[in-house]
Tab-separated table of C-alpha atoms in Angstrom:
chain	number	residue	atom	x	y	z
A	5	UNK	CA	0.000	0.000	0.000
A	6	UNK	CA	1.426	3.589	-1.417
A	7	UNK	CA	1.913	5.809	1.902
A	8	UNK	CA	1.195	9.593	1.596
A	9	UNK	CA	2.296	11.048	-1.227
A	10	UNK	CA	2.739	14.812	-1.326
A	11	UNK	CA	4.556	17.149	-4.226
A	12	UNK	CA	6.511	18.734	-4.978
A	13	UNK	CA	9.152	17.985	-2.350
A	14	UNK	CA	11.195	20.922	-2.801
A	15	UNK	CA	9.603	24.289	-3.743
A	16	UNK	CA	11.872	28.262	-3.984
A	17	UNK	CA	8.794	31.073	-4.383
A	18	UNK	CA	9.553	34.589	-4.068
A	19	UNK	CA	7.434	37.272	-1.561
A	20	UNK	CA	4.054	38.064	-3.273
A	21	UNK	CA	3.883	34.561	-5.473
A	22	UNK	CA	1.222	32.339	-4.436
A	23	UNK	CA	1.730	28.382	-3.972
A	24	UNK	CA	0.047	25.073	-4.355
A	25	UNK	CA	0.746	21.717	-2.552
A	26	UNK	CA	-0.486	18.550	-3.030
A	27	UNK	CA	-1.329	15.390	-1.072
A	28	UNK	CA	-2.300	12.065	-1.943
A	29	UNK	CA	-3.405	10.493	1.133
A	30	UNK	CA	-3.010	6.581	1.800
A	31	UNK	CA	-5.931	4.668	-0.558
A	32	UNK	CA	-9.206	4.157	1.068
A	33	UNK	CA	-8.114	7.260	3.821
A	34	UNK	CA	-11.001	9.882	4.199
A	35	UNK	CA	-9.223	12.148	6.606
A	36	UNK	CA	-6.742	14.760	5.538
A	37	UNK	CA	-4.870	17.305	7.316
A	38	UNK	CA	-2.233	19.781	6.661
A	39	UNK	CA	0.625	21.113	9.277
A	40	UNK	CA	3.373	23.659	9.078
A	41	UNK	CA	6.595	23.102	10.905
A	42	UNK	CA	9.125	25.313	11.632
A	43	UNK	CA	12.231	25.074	13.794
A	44	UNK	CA	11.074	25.836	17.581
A	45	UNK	CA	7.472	26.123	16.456
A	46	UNK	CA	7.023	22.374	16.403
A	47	UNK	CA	3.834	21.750	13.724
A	48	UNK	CA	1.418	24.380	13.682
A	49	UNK	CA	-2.610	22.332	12.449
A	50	UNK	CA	-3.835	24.725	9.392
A	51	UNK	CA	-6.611	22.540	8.431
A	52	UNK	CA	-8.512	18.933	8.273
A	53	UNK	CA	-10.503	17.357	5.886
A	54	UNK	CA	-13.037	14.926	5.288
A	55	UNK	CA	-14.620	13.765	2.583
A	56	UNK	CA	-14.419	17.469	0.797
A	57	UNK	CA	-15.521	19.070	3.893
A	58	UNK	CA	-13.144	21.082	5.550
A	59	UNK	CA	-13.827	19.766	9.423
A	60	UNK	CA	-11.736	22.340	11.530
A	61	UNK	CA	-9.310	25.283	10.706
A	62	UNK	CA	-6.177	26.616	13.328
A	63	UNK	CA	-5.079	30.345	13.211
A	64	UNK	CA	-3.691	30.968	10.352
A	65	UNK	CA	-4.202	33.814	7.973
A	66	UNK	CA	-7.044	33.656	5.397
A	67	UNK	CA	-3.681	33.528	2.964
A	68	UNK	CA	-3.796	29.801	3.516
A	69	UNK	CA	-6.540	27.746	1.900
A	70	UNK	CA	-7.243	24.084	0.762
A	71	UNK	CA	-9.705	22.022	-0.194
A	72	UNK	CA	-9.940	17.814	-0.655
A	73	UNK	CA	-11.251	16.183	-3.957
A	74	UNK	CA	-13.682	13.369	-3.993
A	75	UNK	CA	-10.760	11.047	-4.254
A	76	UNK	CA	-9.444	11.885	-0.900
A	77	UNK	CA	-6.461	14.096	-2.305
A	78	UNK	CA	-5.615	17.434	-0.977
A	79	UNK	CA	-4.196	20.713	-2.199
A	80	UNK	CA	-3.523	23.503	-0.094
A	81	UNK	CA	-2.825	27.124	-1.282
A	82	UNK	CA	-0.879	30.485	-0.228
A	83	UNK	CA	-1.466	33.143	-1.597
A	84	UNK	CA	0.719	36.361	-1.781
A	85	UNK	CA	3.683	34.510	0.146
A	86	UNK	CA	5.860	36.188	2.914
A	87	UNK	CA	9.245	35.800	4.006
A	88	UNK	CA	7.225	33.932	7.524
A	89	UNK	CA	5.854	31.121	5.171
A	90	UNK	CA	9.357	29.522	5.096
A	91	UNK	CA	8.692	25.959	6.682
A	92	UNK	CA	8.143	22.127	5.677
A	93	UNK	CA	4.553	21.785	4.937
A	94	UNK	CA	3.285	17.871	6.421
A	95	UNK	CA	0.371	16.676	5.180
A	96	UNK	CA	-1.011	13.534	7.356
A	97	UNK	CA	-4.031	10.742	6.380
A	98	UNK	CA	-6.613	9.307	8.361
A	99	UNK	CA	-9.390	6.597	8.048
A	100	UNK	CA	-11.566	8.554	9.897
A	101	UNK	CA	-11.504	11.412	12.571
A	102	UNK	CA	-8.075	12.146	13.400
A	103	UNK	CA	-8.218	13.309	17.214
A	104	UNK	CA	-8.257	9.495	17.880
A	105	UNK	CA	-6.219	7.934	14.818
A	106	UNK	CA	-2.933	7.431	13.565
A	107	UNK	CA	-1.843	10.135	11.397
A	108	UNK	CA	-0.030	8.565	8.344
A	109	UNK	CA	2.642	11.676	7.528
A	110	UNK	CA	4.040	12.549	4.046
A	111	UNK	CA	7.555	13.350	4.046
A	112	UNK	CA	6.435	17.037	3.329
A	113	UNK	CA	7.361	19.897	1.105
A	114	UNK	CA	9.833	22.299	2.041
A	115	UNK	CA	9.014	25.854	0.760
A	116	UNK	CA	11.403	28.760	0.778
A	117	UNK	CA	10.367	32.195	0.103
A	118	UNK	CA	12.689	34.406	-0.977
B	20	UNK	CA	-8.134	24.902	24.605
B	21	UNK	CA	-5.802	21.630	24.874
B	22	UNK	CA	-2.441	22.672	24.601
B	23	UNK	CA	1.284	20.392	24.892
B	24	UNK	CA	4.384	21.148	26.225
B	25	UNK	CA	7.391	19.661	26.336
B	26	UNK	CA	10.054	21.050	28.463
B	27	UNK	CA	13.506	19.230	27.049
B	28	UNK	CA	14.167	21.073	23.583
B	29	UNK	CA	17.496	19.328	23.052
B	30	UNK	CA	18.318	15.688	25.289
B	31	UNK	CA	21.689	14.032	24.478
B	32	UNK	CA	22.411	10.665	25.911
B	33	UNK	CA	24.673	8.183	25.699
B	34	UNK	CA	24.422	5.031	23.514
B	35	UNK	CA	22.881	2.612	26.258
B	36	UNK	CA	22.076	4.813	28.496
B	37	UNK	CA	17.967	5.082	29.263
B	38	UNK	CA	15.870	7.712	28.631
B	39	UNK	CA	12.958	9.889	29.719
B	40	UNK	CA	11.352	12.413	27.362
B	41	UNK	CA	8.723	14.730	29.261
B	42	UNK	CA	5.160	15.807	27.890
B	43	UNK	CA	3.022	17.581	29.821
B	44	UNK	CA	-0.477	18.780	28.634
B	45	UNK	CA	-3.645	20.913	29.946
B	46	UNK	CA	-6.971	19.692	28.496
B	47	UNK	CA	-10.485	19.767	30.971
B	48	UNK	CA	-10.742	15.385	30.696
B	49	UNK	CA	-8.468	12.876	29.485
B	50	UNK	CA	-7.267	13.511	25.538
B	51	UNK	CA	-6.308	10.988	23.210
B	52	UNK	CA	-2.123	11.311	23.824
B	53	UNK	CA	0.579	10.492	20.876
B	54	UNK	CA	4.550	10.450	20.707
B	55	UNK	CA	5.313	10.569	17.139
B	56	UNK	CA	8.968	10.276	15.945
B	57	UNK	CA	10.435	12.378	13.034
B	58	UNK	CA	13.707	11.941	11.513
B	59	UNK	CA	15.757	14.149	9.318
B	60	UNK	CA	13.858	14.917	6.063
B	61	UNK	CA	11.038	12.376	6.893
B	62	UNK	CA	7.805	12.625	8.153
B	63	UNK	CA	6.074	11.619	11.043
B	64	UNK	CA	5.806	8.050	12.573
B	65	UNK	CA	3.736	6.940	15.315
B	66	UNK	CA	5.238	5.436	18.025
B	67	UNK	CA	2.707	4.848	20.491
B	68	UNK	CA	-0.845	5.803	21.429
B	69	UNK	CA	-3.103	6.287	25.106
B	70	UNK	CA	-6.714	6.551	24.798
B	71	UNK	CA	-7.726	4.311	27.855
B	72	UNK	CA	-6.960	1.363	30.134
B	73	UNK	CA	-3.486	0.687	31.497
B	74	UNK	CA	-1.610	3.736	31.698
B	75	UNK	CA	1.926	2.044	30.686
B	76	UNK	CA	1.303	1.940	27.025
B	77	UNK	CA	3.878	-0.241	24.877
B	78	UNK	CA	4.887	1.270	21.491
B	79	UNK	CA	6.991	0.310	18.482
B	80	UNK	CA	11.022	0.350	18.710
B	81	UNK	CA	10.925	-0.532	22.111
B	82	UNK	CA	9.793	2.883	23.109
B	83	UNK	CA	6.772	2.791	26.249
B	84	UNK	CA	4.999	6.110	27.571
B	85	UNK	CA	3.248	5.797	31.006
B	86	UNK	CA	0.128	8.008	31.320
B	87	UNK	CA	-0.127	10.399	35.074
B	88	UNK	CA	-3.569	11.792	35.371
B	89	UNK	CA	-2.241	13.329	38.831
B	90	UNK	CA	0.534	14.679	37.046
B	91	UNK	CA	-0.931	15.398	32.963
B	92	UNK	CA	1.995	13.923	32.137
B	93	UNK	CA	2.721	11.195	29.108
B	94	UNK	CA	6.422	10.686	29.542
B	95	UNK	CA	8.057	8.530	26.634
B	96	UNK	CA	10.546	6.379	27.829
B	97	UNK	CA	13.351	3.532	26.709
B	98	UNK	CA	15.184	1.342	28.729
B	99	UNK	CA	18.177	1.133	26.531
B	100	UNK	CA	19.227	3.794	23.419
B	101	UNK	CA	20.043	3.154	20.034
B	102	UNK	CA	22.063	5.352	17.749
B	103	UNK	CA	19.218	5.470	15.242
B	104	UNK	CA	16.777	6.577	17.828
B	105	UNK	CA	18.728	10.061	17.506
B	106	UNK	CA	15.475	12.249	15.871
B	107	UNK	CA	12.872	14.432	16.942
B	108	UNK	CA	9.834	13.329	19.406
B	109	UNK	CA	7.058	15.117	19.365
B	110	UNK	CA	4.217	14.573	21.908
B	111	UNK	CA	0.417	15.081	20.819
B	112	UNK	CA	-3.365	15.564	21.943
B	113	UNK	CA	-6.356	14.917	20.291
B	114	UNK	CA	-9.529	15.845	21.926
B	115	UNK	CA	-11.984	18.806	21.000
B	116	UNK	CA	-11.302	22.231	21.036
B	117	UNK	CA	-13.987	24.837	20.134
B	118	UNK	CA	-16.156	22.342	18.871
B	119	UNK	CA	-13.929	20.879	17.007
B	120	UNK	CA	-11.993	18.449	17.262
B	121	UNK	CA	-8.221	18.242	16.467
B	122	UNK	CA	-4.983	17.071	16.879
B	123	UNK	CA	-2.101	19.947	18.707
B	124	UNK	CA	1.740	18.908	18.854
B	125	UNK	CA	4.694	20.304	21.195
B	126	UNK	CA	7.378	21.982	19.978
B	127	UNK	CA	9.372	18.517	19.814
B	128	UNK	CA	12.585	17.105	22.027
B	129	UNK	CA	15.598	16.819	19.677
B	130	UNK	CA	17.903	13.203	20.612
B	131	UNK	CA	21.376	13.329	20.094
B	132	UNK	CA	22.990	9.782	20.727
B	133	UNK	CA	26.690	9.917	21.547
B	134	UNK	CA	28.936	6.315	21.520
């Protein structure tokens, strides 16, 4: 069984470009959700989704967006990038809810905004 | 709000030595409590999971947590380290927040293993 899947892997974007990321959650997974890590920040929850419906939202700017297909995958988007959105982006699958499942993790995508 | 801390940003230890990562959190009742594992350039991995029943929860890699309601604790422990367990632990809560319900990480606890 394919784990997640999430592209591009690498990404360079300069301040005022605007970004999409994509995730391919684990076949027959429902749940998808979307973290930002940065060093000392541990990984900051942007959003979760299941089956197209975005379940719950952290604080983040309205900048950051997604939205879930009805095969499961996952693309989030930034819009007008800052210097600040410099992290790895996880993405993480889920059968079902995922306050009570494992979280299957991508390896992530690093962005850099220059 | 559930929130996670974990006090220990950097732990080195010695190759065979034990060790104790700490994980404290604040929720109202008892969350669902994760250590996840990270190393460089990789995702996540579970490790281990509490959601009820005996508080000394057994994980992969030989890795067991031991759940403190007195104490909100979920300490991640291992009798003996291994050179590839140097990586970065991060402790996590699910349980509702808001309505909602979602999963919050610490910061992490970065392992160094020296020989």
């Amino acid at each position: 069984k394919a784990g997640v899947t999430q592209t591009p892997r690498y990404l360079i974007k300069t301040r005022g470009q605007q970004v999409t990321l994509s995730c391919s959650p684990i076949s027959g997974h429902r749940s998808v959700s979307w973290y930002q890590q940065t060093p000392g920040q541990g990984l900051q929850f942007l959003f979760e989704y299941f089956s197209e419906t975005q379940r719950n939202k952290g604080n983040f700017p309205g900048r950051f967006s997604g939205r879930q297909f009805s095969n499961s995958r996952s693309e989030m988007n930034v819009s007008t990038l800052e210097l600040g959105d410099s992290a790895l982006y996880l993405c993480a699958s889920s059968l079902g809810q995922s306050t009570n499942e494992k979280l299957f993790f991508g390896s992530g995508t690093q962005l850099s905004v220059l | 709000a559930q929130s996670v801390t974990q006090p220990d940003i950097h732990i080195t230890v010695s190759e065979g030595a034990s060790l104790e990562l700490r994980c404290n959190y604040s929720y109202g009742a008892t969350p669902y409590l994760f250590w996840y594992v990270q190393s460089p350039g990789q995702g996540l991995q579970l490790l281990l999971k509490y959601f009820s029943g005996d508080t000394l929860v057994q994980g992969i890699k030989g890795f067991e947590a031991e759940f403190k309601r007195s104490q909100s604790s979920f300490n991640l422990r291992k009798p003996s380290v291994h050179w590839s367990d140097a990586a970065e632990y991060f402790c996590a809560v699910g349980a509702q927040s808001g309505g909602y319900q979602k999963v919050t990480f610490g910061t992490g606890t970065k392992l160094q293993v020296i020989p």
